[in-house]
Amino acid sequence: TLAGAMTLLWFFLLLAASGILAMNTPHPRNSTLYHLSKQLLQKYHKEVRPVHDWTEATTVYLDVFVHAVLDVDAQNQKLKTSVWYREVWDDEFLSWNSSMFDDIREISLPLSAIWAPDIIINEFVDIERLPDLPYVYVNSSGTIKNSKSIQVVSACSLETYAFPFDVQNCSLTFNSILHTVEDVDLDFLRSREDIKHDKKAFLNDSEWELLSVSSTYNLLRNSAGDFAQIQFHVVIRRRPLVYVVSLLIPSVFLMLVDLGSFYLPPTCRARIVFKTSVLVGYTVFRVNMSDMPRSATSTPLIGVFFTVCMAFLVLSLSKSILLLKFLHDEQCRGQEWPPLCLRGDTDADGPRRDPTAQLAGVTESPVCREHQDQSGTLKEVLFQLQSISNYFQTQDQVDQQEIGWRVLLERFDQLLFQGYLVVLGFYTITLCSLWVLWSGS
Ligand SMILES: *[C@@H]1O[C@H](CO)[C@@H](O)[C@H](O)[C@H]1NC(C)=O
Ligand SMILES: *[C@@H]1O[C@H](CO)[C@@H](O)[C@H](O)[C@H]1NC(C)=O
Ligand SMILES: *[C@@H]1O[C@H](CO)[C@@H](O)[C@H](O)[C@H]1NC(C)=O
Ligand SMILES: *[C@@H]1O[C@H](CO)[C@@H](O)[C@H](O)[C@H]1NC(C)=O
Ligand SMILES: *[C@@H]1O[C@H](CO)[C@@H](O)[C@H](O)[C@H]1NC(C)=O
């Protein structure tokens, strides 16, 4: 019986406790918010477009804040932006008299419980929506505000030819995927001027700078009907400083060094070594240039210039090799060839043009003077000289051809040099004008 009494006691205790608990926690059903929400949603059908008169279109007001440019992928023609997007529309079935509900002017309702427009961005190739916000705000006159933050990966035609002074213009086109303009119309929430120059939300410290977000409204007519469409043109500009320092200036230096290689006499063998080193430098630099944007349709102009300069370098290098081959052939025929670099080509040409001058030099050499001393052999010497002179004359004819080649190659070298100068001048002018265009945009 004691056990029975104990259970009874416990039972009463529990009952009392639950009674106290029930008294202290206000029932959610007693709150005005609950009453209001219940009243609003009880007879609501989210399948129905919320208008009393079906001929009237529901106007959706749009607003967009570009928050950050996350990635510009020229190779795949994709732009990834972080956008804060807001849509506002009127729901005629969701309004109440606020004085009847404790002066509540605005409540939040689950988005899944109400009708919402089916507006998408046309350029979507991929969407990484941040966690869906499950609620929308509704005010007492039935205006619904829905905001979301989305990461838009959109298709965009990216031009890279002016890199690193490039300005990109990418559009975000909003329209209803199904509803024609008779059912769902679009409009701007803020004035277009405000949208255009609003950069407050933009994160400034990235590679890209937001210039403007201009917008247009148009009607898209196709076989399925007329669709309202709002386009936001996001215009961004690259900050070129990092590329100027790491790419442009070194490339200009390399081109100047390359230009300097033309200053070495073309017959100089060190020139080949020098040019080869510059060529290696170019190659290493090209590998380094991998962070340059690449796209299938357009190549950055500085890449083109670089390739042209490399072509000049290769041409003049192969020309030097040809020249050296001729010189080597002559050397093989046993001719003395002065140390090439020290005397330069004019010296190198000297003995060939005027063999008698060299002979004069020979007669003054001490060995020859010994011969001269032995006066009996003077006739023999004269004979020798004549035969040497004959030899040189025949040799001269053979050489004439090779000198012709060398003159041609030297002309070619000069032509290359001038071409190179022209390209460099063009490069400078183009870069400057690109820069002027960039800073003017
Ligand atoms: C509901 O709340 C009102 C005050 O807001 C209060 O007077 C009333 O007793 C509550 N009713 C219940 C069942 O809690
Ligand atoms: C709202 O309710 C108050 C009192 O219940 C009433 O006086 C007022 O006319 C109502 N307003 C509207 C717009 O119905
Ligand atoms: C509801 O919001 C709309 C748009 O912001 C505004 O025009 C309207 O006056 C608001 N209604 C009330 C009752 O605050
Ligand atoms: C961006 O492109 C659109 C058309 O695609 C054009 O209407 C708009 O003027 C362009 N904006 C700028 C700043 O160039
Ligand atoms: C970005 O820079 C502009 C002016 O250059 C400034 O008005 C804006 O407040 C800056 N925004 C941020 C997020 O720093």
Coordinates of C-alpha atoms and ligand atoms in Angstrom, one line a residue:
T1 CA 0.0 0.0 0.0
L2 CA 3.0 2.2 0.6
A3 CA 4.1 1.7 -2.9
G4 CA 0.5 2.5 -4.1
A5 CA 0.5 5.7 -2.0
M6 CA 3.9 6.7 -3.4
T7 CA 2.8 6.3 -7.0
L8 CA -0.3 8.3 -6.3
L9 CA 1.8 11.0 -4.8
W10 CA 4.2 11.0 -7.8
F11 CA 1.2 11.2 -10.0
F12 CA -0.2 14.2 -8.3
L13 CA 3.2 15.9 -8.3
L14 CA 3.6 15.4 -12.0
L15 CA 0.1 16.7 -12.6
A16 CA 0.8 19.8 -10.6
A17 CA 4.1 20.4 -12.3
S18 CA 2.6 20.0 -15.7
G19 CA -0.2 22.4 -14.7
I20 CA 2.4 25.0 -13.6
L21 CA 4.3 24.6 -16.8
A22 CA 1.2 24.9 -18.9
M23 CA 0.2 28.1 -17.0
N24 CA 3.7 29.7 -17.5
T25 CA 4.4 29.1 -21.1
P26 CA 2.1 31.2 -23.3
H27 CA 0.6 29.2 -26.0
P28 CA 1.8 30.1 -29.5
R29 CA -1.8 30.2 -30.6
N30 CA -2.4 33.2 -28.4
S31 CA 0.1 35.4 -30.3
T32 CA -1.1 38.0 -32.7
L33 CA 1.5 37.0 -35.3
Y34 CA 0.1 33.5 -35.2
H35 CA -3.4 34.7 -35.7
L36 CA -2.3 37.0 -38.5
S37 CA -0.3 34.4 -40.3
K38 CA -3.0 31.8 -39.9
Q39 CA -5.6 34.2 -41.2
L40 CA -3.5 35.2 -44.2
L41 CA -2.5 31.6 -45.2
Q42 CA -5.7 29.7 -44.4
K43 CA -7.5 30.5 -47.6
Y44 CA -4.3 31.2 -49.6
H45 CA -3.5 29.1 -52.7
K46 CA 0.0 29.5 -53.8
E47 CA -0.8 28.0 -57.2
V48 CA -2.8 31.1 -58.2
R49 CA -1.2 34.3 -59.4
P50 CA -2.2 36.7 -56.7
V51 CA -4.5 39.2 -58.6
H52 CA -8.2 39.8 -58.3
D53 CA -8.5 40.7 -61.9
W54 CA -6.8 38.1 -64.1
T55 CA -6.2 40.5 -66.9
E56 CA -3.9 42.5 -64.7
A57 CA -0.2 41.7 -64.9
T58 CA 1.8 41.1 -61.7
T59 CA 4.7 43.6 -61.8
V60 CA 7.9 42.4 -60.3
Y61 CA 10.4 45.1 -59.4
L62 CA 14.0 44.0 -59.6
D63 CA 17.2 45.3 -58.0
V64 CA 20.8 44.1 -58.3
F65 CA 23.9 44.9 -56.3
V66 CA 27.1 43.6 -57.7
H67 CA 29.1 42.5 -54.6
A68 CA 32.3 41.1 -56.0
V69 CA 33.9 39.7 -59.1
L70 CA 35.1 36.3 -58.1
D71 CA 36.5 34.9 -61.3
V72 CA 37.0 36.0 -64.9
D73 CA 37.7 32.9 -67.0
A74 CA 38.6 34.0 -70.6
Q75 CA 39.3 30.5 -71.7
N76 CA 35.8 29.2 -71.0
Q77 CA 34.2 32.6 -71.4
K78 CA 32.7 32.6 -68.0
L79 CA 32.3 35.3 -65.4
K80 CA 31.7 34.5 -61.8
T81 CA 30.2 37.2 -59.7
S82 CA 28.6 37.5 -56.3
V83 CA 25.3 39.4 -56.7
W84 CA 22.8 40.5 -54.2
Y85 CA 19.5 40.3 -55.8
R86 CA 16.1 41.7 -54.7
E87 CA 12.6 41.2 -56.1
V88 CA 9.5 43.0 -54.9
W89 CA 5.9 42.3 -56.0
D90 CA 2.4 42.9 -54.8
D91 CA 0.3 40.1 -53.6
E92 CA -3.3 41.2 -53.5
F93 CA -4.4 38.3 -51.3
L94 CA -1.9 39.0 -48.6
S95 CA -3.0 42.3 -47.0
W96 CA -4.5 43.1 -43.7
N97 CA -5.8 46.0 -41.6
S98 CA -2.8 46.6 -39.3
S99 CA -5.0 48.4 -36.7
M100 CA -6.8 45.1 -36.2
F101 CA -3.6 43.2 -35.6
D102 CA -1.7 45.1 -32.9
D103 CA -0.3 47.5 -35.5
I104 CA 1.8 44.8 -37.1
R105 CA 2.9 46.3 -40.4
E106 CA 5.3 43.6 -41.6
I107 CA 5.6 39.9 -41.1
S108 CA 7.8 37.2 -42.5
L109 CA 6.2 34.2 -44.2
P110 CA 7.8 31.1 -45.6
L111 CA 8.6 31.5 -49.3
S112 CA 7.4 28.0 -49.9
A113 CA 3.9 28.9 -48.8
I114 CA 3.2 31.7 -51.2
W115 CA 3.2 32.3 -54.9
A116 CA 6.6 33.6 -56.2
P117 CA 7.6 34.7 -59.7
D118 CA 9.9 32.3 -61.7
I119 CA 12.6 34.7 -62.7
I120 CA 15.9 33.5 -63.8
I121 CA 19.1 34.8 -65.2
N122 CA 19.5 33.9 -68.9
E123 CA 23.3 33.7 -68.9
F124 CA 23.4 31.1 -66.1
V125 CA 25.8 28.3 -66.9
D126 CA 26.2 27.4 -63.3
I127 CA 24.6 28.6 -60.1
E128 CA 26.0 28.4 -56.6
R129 CA 23.2 29.8 -54.6
L130 CA 24.1 30.5 -51.1
P131 CA 21.7 28.7 -48.7
D132 CA 18.2 29.5 -49.8
L133 CA 16.6 32.1 -47.6
P134 CA 13.3 30.5 -46.5
Y135 CA 11.4 33.6 -45.6
V136 CA 10.1 36.7 -47.3
Y137 CA 8.8 39.9 -45.9
V138 CA 5.2 40.9 -46.4
N139 CA 3.8 44.3 -45.4
S140 CA 0.2 45.1 -44.6
S141 CA -0.6 46.3 -48.1
G142 CA 0.6 43.0 -49.5
T143 CA 4.0 44.0 -50.8
I144 CA 6.4 41.1 -50.8
K145 CA 10.1 41.6 -50.6
N146 CA 12.4 38.7 -51.4
S147 CA 16.2 39.0 -51.3
K148 CA 18.8 36.5 -52.1
S149 CA 22.5 36.4 -52.4
I150 CA 23.7 34.4 -55.4
Q151 CA 27.0 33.5 -57.0
V152 CA 26.3 33.7 -60.7
V153 CA 28.5 31.9 -63.1
S154 CA 27.4 33.5 -66.3
A155 CA 28.4 33.2 -69.9
C156 CA 30.0 36.3 -71.2
S157 CA 32.0 37.2 -74.3
L158 CA 35.3 38.2 -72.8
E159 CA 37.7 40.2 -74.9
T160 CA 41.4 39.8 -74.0
Y161 CA 43.2 41.5 -76.9
A162 CA 43.8 44.6 -74.9
F163 CA 45.1 42.7 -71.9
P164 CA 46.2 43.9 -69.3
F165 CA 44.3 47.1 -70.1
D166 CA 41.0 45.4 -70.7
V167 CA 37.4 46.4 -69.9
Q168 CA 34.8 43.8 -69.9
N169 CA 31.1 44.3 -70.4
C170 CA 29.0 41.3 -69.2
S171 CA 25.2 41.2 -69.1
L172 CA 22.9 39.6 -66.6
T173 CA 19.5 39.2 -68.2
F174 CA 16.5 38.6 -66.0
N175 CA 13.2 37.3 -67.3
S176 CA 10.4 35.0 -66.3
I177 CA 11.0 31.6 -67.7
L178 CA 7.3 30.9 -68.5
H179 CA 5.1 33.9 -68.0
T180 CA 4.5 36.3 -70.8
V181 CA 4.4 40.1 -70.3
E182 CA 0.6 39.8 -69.9
D183 CA 1.1 37.8 -66.8
V184 CA 4.4 38.9 -65.3
D185 CA 5.9 42.3 -66.1
L186 CA 9.2 43.6 -64.8
D187 CA 10.4 46.9 -63.6
F188 CA 13.2 48.6 -61.8
L189 CA 13.0 49.0 -58.0
R190 CA 15.4 52.0 -58.0
S191 CA 16.0 54.6 -60.6
R192 CA 18.4 53.4 -63.3
E193 CA 20.8 56.2 -62.6
D194 CA 21.1 55.0 -59.0
I195 CA 21.7 51.4 -60.1
K196 CA 24.3 52.6 -62.6
H197 CA 26.5 54.4 -60.1
D198 CA 26.0 52.4 -57.0
K199 CA 29.4 50.9 -56.0
K200 CA 29.0 50.9 -52.3
A201 CA 28.4 47.2 -52.0
F202 CA 31.3 46.3 -54.2
L203 CA 34.5 44.9 -52.7
N204 CA 37.2 47.1 -54.0
D205 CA 40.3 45.1 -53.2
S206 CA 40.2 42.6 -56.1
E207 CA 41.8 42.7 -59.5
W208 CA 38.7 44.1 -61.0
E209 CA 37.1 47.5 -60.6
L210 CA 33.4 48.1 -61.1
L211 CA 32.8 50.9 -63.5
S212 CA 29.1 50.9 -63.9
V213 CA 26.0 48.7 -64.0
S214 CA 23.8 50.2 -66.7
S215 CA 20.4 48.6 -67.3
T216 CA 17.8 48.3 -70.0
Y217 CA 14.2 47.0 -70.2
N218 CA 13.1 45.3 -73.4
L219 CA 10.4 43.1 -74.7
L220 CA 11.6 39.8 -76.1
R221 CA 9.3 38.7 -78.9
N222 CA 9.3 35.1 -79.9
S223 CA 6.8 32.5 -81.0
A224 CA 5.8 31.7 -77.4
G225 CA 4.8 35.3 -76.8
D226 CA 6.3 38.5 -75.5
F227 CA 8.5 38.3 -72.5
A228 CA 9.6 41.2 -70.4
Q229 CA 13.3 41.3 -69.9
I230 CA 15.7 43.4 -67.8
Q231 CA 19.3 43.5 -68.6
F232 CA 22.1 44.7 -66.3
H233 CA 25.3 45.4 -68.0
V234 CA 28.1 44.9 -65.6
V235 CA 31.2 46.8 -66.8
I236 CA 34.4 46.0 -65.0
R237 CA 37.9 47.1 -65.6
R238 CA 41.1 45.3 -64.8
R239 CA 43.7 46.8 -62.5
P240 CA 46.8 46.4 -64.6
L241 CA 49.5 47.4 -62.2
V242 CA 50.5 43.9 -61.2
Y243 CA 50.7 42.8 -64.9
V244 CA 52.6 45.9 -65.8
V245 CA 55.2 45.1 -63.2
S246 CA 55.5 41.4 -63.7
L247 CA 54.9 41.1 -67.5
L248 CA 55.0 44.3 -69.4
I249 CA 58.2 45.9 -68.1
P250 CA 60.2 42.6 -68.2
S251 CA 59.0 42.0 -71.8
V252 CA 60.1 45.5 -72.8
F253 CA 63.5 44.9 -71.2
L254 CA 63.9 41.6 -73.0
M255 CA 63.0 43.3 -76.3
L256 CA 65.6 46.0 -75.6
V257 CA 68.3 43.5 -74.9
D258 CA 67.2 41.7 -78.1
L259 CA 67.5 45.0 -79.9
G260 CA 71.0 45.4 -78.4
S261 CA 72.0 42.1 -80.0
F262 CA 71.7 43.8 -83.4
Y263 CA 74.4 46.2 -82.3
L264 CA 77.0 43.4 -82.2
P265 CA 78.7 43.1 -85.6
P266 CA 77.0 40.4 -87.6
T267 CA 80.2 38.4 -88.2
C268 CA 80.8 38.2 -84.5
R269 CA 80.5 34.7 -83.2
A270 CA 79.6 35.9 -79.7
R271 CA 76.5 37.3 -81.3
I272 CA 75.1 33.8 -81.7
V273 CA 75.8 33.0 -78.1
F274 CA 74.2 36.2 -77.1
K275 CA 71.1 35.7 -79.2
T276 CA 70.7 32.2 -78.1
S277 CA 70.7 33.3 -74.4
V278 CA 68.1 35.9 -75.3
L279 CA 66.1 33.2 -77.0
V280 CA 66.3 31.0 -73.9
G281 CA 65.2 34.1 -71.9
Y282 CA 62.2 34.5 -74.1
T283 CA 61.3 30.9 -73.7
V284 CA 61.5 31.0 -69.9
F285 CA 59.5 34.2 -70.0
R286 CA 56.8 32.6 -72.1
V287 CA 56.4 29.8 -69.5
N288 CA 56.2 32.5 -66.9
M289 CA 53.4 34.2 -68.9
S290 CA 51.0 31.4 -68.2
D291 CA 48.9 33.7 -66.1
M292 CA 48.0 35.6 -69.2
P293 CA 44.4 35.1 -70.1
R294 CA 44.0 32.8 -73.1
S295 CA 40.9 32.5 -75.2
A296 CA 40.1 30.7 -78.3
T297 CA 38.8 33.8 -80.1
S298 CA 41.2 36.5 -79.3
T299 CA 44.8 36.6 -78.3
P300 CA 46.3 39.3 -76.1
L301 CA 48.1 41.9 -78.3
I302 CA 51.2 41.8 -76.1
G303 CA 51.4 38.0 -76.7
V304 CA 51.3 38.7 -80.5
F305 CA 54.1 41.3 -80.2
F306 CA 56.1 38.9 -78.1
T307 CA 55.8 36.2 -80.7
V308 CA 56.7 38.7 -83.5
C309 CA 59.8 39.8 -81.6
M310 CA 60.8 36.2 -81.1
A311 CA 60.4 35.6 -84.8
F312 CA 62.7 38.5 -85.5
L313 CA 65.2 37.0 -83.0
V314 CA 65.0 33.6 -84.6
L315 CA 65.4 35.1 -88.1
S316 CA 68.5 37.1 -87.2
L317 CA 69.9 34.1 -85.3
S318 CA 69.6 31.9 -88.3
K319 CA 71.1 34.6 -90.5
S320 CA 74.0 34.8 -88.1
I321 CA 74.5 31.1 -88.4
L322 CA 74.5 31.2 -92.2
L323 CA 77.0 34.0 -92.1
L324 CA 79.2 32.0 -89.8
K325 CA 79.0 29.1 -92.0
F326 CA 80.4 31.1 -95.0
L327 CA 83.2 32.5 -92.8
H328 CA 84.0 29.0 -91.7
D329 CA 84.2 27.8 -95.3
E330 CA 86.7 30.5 -96.0
Q331 CA 88.7 29.6 -93.0
C332 CA 88.8 26.0 -94.1
R333 CA 90.5 27.1 -97.2
G334 CA 93.4 28.1 -95.0
Q335 CA 93.0 31.8 -95.0
E336 CA 93.9 33.8 -92.0
W337 CA 90.8 35.3 -90.5
P338 CA 91.3 38.1 -87.9
P339 CA 89.7 37.5 -84.5
L340 CA 86.3 38.3 -85.5
C341 CA 84.8 40.4 -82.8
L342 CA 87.7 42.6 -82.1
R343 CA 88.2 44.0 -85.6
G344 CA 84.6 43.9 -86.8
D345 CA 83.5 43.3 -90.3
T346 CA 85.2 46.3 -92.0
D347 CA 88.6 44.9 -90.8
A348 CA 87.6 41.5 -91.9
D349 CA 86.8 42.7 -95.3
G350 CA 90.0 44.7 -95.7
P351 CA 92.4 42.0 -96.8
R352 CA 90.0 40.7 -99.4
R353 CA 89.4 44.0 -101.1
D354 CA 93.0 45.0 -101.3
P355 CA 95.3 42.0 -101.3
T356 CA 98.3 44.1 -102.3
A357 CA 98.0 46.0 -99.0
Q358 CA 98.4 42.8 -97.2
L359 CA 101.3 41.9 -99.3
A360 CA 103.0 45.1 -98.4
G361 CA 102.5 44.1 -94.8
V362 CA 104.0 40.7 -95.6
T363 CA 107.1 42.2 -97.1
E364 CA 107.7 44.2 -94.0
S365 CA 107.7 41.1 -91.8
P366 CA 111.1 40.1 -90.4
V367 CA 111.1 36.8 -92.2
C368 CA 110.6 38.5 -95.5
R369 CA 113.4 41.0 -94.7
E370 CA 115.8 38.1 -94.3
H371 CA 114.9 37.0 -97.8
Q372 CA 115.5 40.4 -99.0
D373 CA 118.9 40.5 -97.5
Q374 CA 119.9 37.6 -99.7
S375 CA 120.0 39.8 -102.8
G376 CA 120.7 36.9 -105.1
T377 CA 117.3 35.4 -104.8
L378 CA 115.5 38.7 -105.5
K379 CA 114.3 37.5 -108.9
E380 CA 113.0 34.4 -107.3
V381 CA 111.1 36.5 -104.8
L382 CA 109.6 38.5 -107.6
F383 CA 108.5 35.3 -109.3
Q384 CA 107.0 34.1 -106.0
L385 CA 105.1 37.4 -105.6
Q386 CA 103.7 37.2 -109.0
S387 CA 102.4 33.7 -108.4
I388 CA 100.9 34.8 -105.1
S389 CA 99.3 37.7 -106.9
N390 CA 97.9 35.4 -109.5
Y391 CA 96.6 33.1 -106.8
F392 CA 94.8 36.0 -105.1
Q393 CA 93.2 37.1 -108.3
T394 CA 91.6 33.7 -109.0
Q395 CA 90.7 33.5 -105.3
D396 CA 89.2 37.0 -105.6
Q397 CA 86.7 35.8 -108.2
V398 CA 85.5 33.0 -106.0
D399 CA 85.4 35.3 -103.0
Q400 CA 83.4 37.9 -105.0
Q401 CA 80.5 35.5 -104.9
E402 CA 80.8 35.0 -101.2
I403 CA 81.2 38.7 -100.5
G404 CA 78.0 39.2 -102.5
W405 CA 76.3 36.8 -100.1
R406 CA 77.7 38.4 -97.1
V407 CA 76.6 41.9 -98.3
L408 CA 73.1 40.4 -98.9
L409 CA 73.1 38.9 -95.4
E410 CA 74.2 42.2 -93.9
R411 CA 71.5 44.1 -95.7
F412 CA 69.1 41.5 -94.4
D413 CA 70.4 42.1 -90.9
Q414 CA 69.8 45.8 -91.3
L415 CA 66.3 45.2 -92.7
L416 CA 65.6 43.0 -89.7
F417 CA 66.9 45.7 -87.4
Q418 CA 64.6 48.3 -89.0
G419 CA 61.7 45.9 -88.9
Y420 CA 62.3 45.3 -85.3
L421 CA 62.4 49.0 -84.5
V422 CA 59.1 49.5 -86.4
V423 CA 57.5 46.7 -84.4
L424 CA 58.8 48.1 -81.1
G425 CA 57.5 51.5 -82.0
F426 CA 54.2 50.0 -82.9
Y427 CA 54.2 48.1 -79.6
T428 CA 54.8 51.3 -77.6
I429 CA 52.2 53.3 -79.5
T430 CA 49.6 50.5 -79.2
L431 CA 50.2 50.0 -75.5
C432 CA 50.0 53.8 -74.9
S433 CA 46.7 54.0 -76.8
L434 CA 45.3 51.0 -75.0
W435 CA 46.2 52.6 -71.8
V436 CA 44.6 55.9 -72.7
L437 CA 41.4 54.0 -73.8
W438 CA 41.5 52.1 -70.5
S439 CA 41.8 55.1 -68.3
G440 CA 39.1 56.9 -70.3
S441 CA 36.5 54.2 -69.9
Ligands
LIG1 C1 -3.9 35.4 -24.4 O1 -3.2 36.6 -24.3 C2 -4.0 37.7 -23.6 C3 -3.1 38.9 -23.6 O2 -2.5 39.1 -24.8 C4 -4.3 37.2 -22.2 O3 -5.1 38.1 -21.6 C5 -5.0 35.9 -22.3 O4 -5.3 35.4 -21.0 C6 -4.2 34.8 -23.1 N1 -5.0 33.6 -23.2 C7 -4.4 32.4 -23.0 C8 -5.3 31.2 -23.2 O5 -3.3 32.2 -22.7
LIG2 C1 -9.1 49.1 -40.0 O1 -9.8 48.7 -38.8 C2 -10.2 49.9 -38.1 C3 -10.8 49.4 -36.8 O2 -11.0 48.1 -36.8 C4 -11.2 50.7 -38.9 O3 -11.5 51.8 -38.2 C5 -10.5 51.1 -40.3 O4 -11.5 51.7 -41.1 C6 -10.0 49.8 -41.0 N1 -9.3 50.3 -42.1 C7 -9.5 49.7 -43.3 C8 -8.6 50.3 -44.4 O5 -10.3 48.9 -43.5
LIG3 C1 4.5 48.3 -48.1 O1 5.7 48.4 -48.9 C2 5.5 49.2 -50.1 C3 6.8 49.1 -50.9 O2 7.9 49.3 -50.0 C4 5.1 50.6 -49.7 O3 4.8 51.3 -50.9 C5 3.8 50.6 -48.9 O4 3.5 51.9 -48.4 C6 4.0 49.7 -47.7 N1 2.8 49.6 -47.0 C7 2.7 49.8 -45.7 C8 1.4 49.7 -45.1 O5 3.7 50.1 -45.0
LIG4 C1 27.6 46.9 -72.8 O1 27.0 46.1 -73.8 C2 25.7 46.4 -74.1 C3 25.2 45.5 -75.3 O2 25.7 44.3 -75.1 C4 25.6 47.9 -74.6 O3 24.3 48.3 -74.8 C5 26.2 48.8 -73.5 O4 26.2 50.1 -73.9 C6 27.6 48.3 -73.2 N1 28.1 49.2 -72.1 C7 29.3 49.8 -72.2 C8 29.7 50.6 -71.0 O5 30.0 49.7 -73.1
LIG5 C1 35.3 51.4 -53.3 O1 35.8 52.6 -53.8 C2 34.8 53.6 -54.0 C3 35.5 54.8 -54.6 O2 36.7 54.4 -55.3 C4 34.2 54.0 -52.7 O3 33.3 55.0 -52.9 C5 33.6 52.8 -52.1 O4 33.1 53.1 -50.8 C6 34.6 51.7 -52.0 N1 34.0 50.5 -51.5 C7 34.5 49.6 -50.6 C8 33.7 48.4 -50.2 O5 35.6 49.8 -50.1

